[in-house]
Tab-separated table of C-alpha atoms in Angstrom:
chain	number	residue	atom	x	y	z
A	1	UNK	CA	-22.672	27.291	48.521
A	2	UNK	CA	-25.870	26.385	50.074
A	3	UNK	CA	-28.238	28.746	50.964
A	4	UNK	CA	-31.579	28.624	52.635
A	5	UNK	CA	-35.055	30.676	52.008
A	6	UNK	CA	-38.179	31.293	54.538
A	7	UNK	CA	-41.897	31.506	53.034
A	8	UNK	CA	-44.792	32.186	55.567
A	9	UNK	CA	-48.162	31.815	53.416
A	10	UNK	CA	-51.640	30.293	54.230
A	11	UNK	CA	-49.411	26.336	54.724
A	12	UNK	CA	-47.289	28.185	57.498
A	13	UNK	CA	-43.586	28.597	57.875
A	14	UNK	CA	-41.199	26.993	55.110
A	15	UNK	CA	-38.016	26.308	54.501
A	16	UNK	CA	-36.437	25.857	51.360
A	17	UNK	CA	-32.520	24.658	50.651
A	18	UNK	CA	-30.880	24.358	47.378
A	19	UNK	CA	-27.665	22.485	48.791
A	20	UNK	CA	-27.743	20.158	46.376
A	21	UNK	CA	-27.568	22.431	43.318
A	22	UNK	CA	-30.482	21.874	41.698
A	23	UNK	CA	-32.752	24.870	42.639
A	24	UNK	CA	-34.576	25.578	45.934
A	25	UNK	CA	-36.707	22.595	47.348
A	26	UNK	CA	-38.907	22.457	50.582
A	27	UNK	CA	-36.982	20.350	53.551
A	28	UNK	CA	-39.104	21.754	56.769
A	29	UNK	CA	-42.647	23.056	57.305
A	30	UNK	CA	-44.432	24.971	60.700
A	31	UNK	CA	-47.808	24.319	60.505
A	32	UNK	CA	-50.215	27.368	60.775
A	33	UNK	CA	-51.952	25.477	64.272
A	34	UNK	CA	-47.980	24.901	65.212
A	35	UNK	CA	-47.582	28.755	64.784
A	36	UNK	CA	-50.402	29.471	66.853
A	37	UNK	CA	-48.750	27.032	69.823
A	38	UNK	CA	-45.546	28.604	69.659
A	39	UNK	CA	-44.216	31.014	71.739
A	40	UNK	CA	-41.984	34.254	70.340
A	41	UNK	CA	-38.988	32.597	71.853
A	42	UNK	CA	-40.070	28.966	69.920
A	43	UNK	CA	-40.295	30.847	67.129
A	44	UNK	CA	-36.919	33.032	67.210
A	45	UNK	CA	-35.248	29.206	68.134
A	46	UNK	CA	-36.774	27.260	65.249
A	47	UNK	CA	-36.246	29.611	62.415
A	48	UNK	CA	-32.305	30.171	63.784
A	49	UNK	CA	-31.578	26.720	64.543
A	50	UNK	CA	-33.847	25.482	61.049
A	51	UNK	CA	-31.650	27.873	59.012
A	52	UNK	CA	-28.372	26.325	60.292
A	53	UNK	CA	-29.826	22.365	60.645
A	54	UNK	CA	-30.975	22.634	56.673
A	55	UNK	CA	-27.428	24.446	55.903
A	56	UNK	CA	-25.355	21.425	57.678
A	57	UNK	CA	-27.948	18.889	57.151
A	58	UNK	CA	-28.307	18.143	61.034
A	59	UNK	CA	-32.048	18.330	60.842
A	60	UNK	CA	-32.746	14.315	62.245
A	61	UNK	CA	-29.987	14.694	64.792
A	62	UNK	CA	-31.780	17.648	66.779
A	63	UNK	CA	-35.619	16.932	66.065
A	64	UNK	CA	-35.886	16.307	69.754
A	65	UNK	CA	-35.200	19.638	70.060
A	66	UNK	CA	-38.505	21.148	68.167
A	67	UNK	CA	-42.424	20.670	67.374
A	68	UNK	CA	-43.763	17.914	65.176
A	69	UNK	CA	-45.136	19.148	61.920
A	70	UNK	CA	-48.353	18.482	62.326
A	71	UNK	CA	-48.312	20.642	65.764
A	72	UNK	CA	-49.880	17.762	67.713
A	73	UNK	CA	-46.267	16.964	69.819
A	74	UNK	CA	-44.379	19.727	71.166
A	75	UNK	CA	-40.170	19.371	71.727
A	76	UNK	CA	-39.232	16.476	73.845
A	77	UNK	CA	-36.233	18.526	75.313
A	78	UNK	CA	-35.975	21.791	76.249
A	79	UNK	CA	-33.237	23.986	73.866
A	80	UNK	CA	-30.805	23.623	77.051
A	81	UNK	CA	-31.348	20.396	77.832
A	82	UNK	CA	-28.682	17.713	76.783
A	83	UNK	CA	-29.605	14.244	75.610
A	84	UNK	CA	-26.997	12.210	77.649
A	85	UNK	CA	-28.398	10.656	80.459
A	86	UNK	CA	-28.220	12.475	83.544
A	87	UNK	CA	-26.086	11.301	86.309
């Protein structure tokens, strides 16, 4: 069973996983100056969606979806927006 922890200290917001069994290990870090960017609603969306992405590995698939880590790049799509094409 995989399971995933959240640490906010002085290097920001991260997540740890220990889906592959061998203890918890960082796989996704918010920035402090990413923080400060985000709005509450950013915020509520990352650390839900983060939690489930880490848990099913899906993390690459949806990075459209969220900030860069370094804070310099915020989401390409909005969270309703879908990536097919629009007709």
């Amino acid at each position: 069973m995989s399971e995933v922890r959240i640490i906010c200290d002085e290097n920001g917001l991260t997540f740890y996983s220990n889906k592959d069994g061998n203890g918890f290990k960082p796989v996704h870090n918010i920035a402090p100056s990413t923080l400060e960017q985000m709005s509450l609603a950013d915020l509520e969306y990352s650390i839900s969606f983060n939690c489930v992405a880490d848990l099913l590995e899906l993390q690459a698939l949806f990075q459209d979806y969220f900030w860069s880590n370094d804070g310099t790049t915020p989401p390409l799509l909005n969270k309703d927006e879908s990536r097919l094409p629009k007709s």
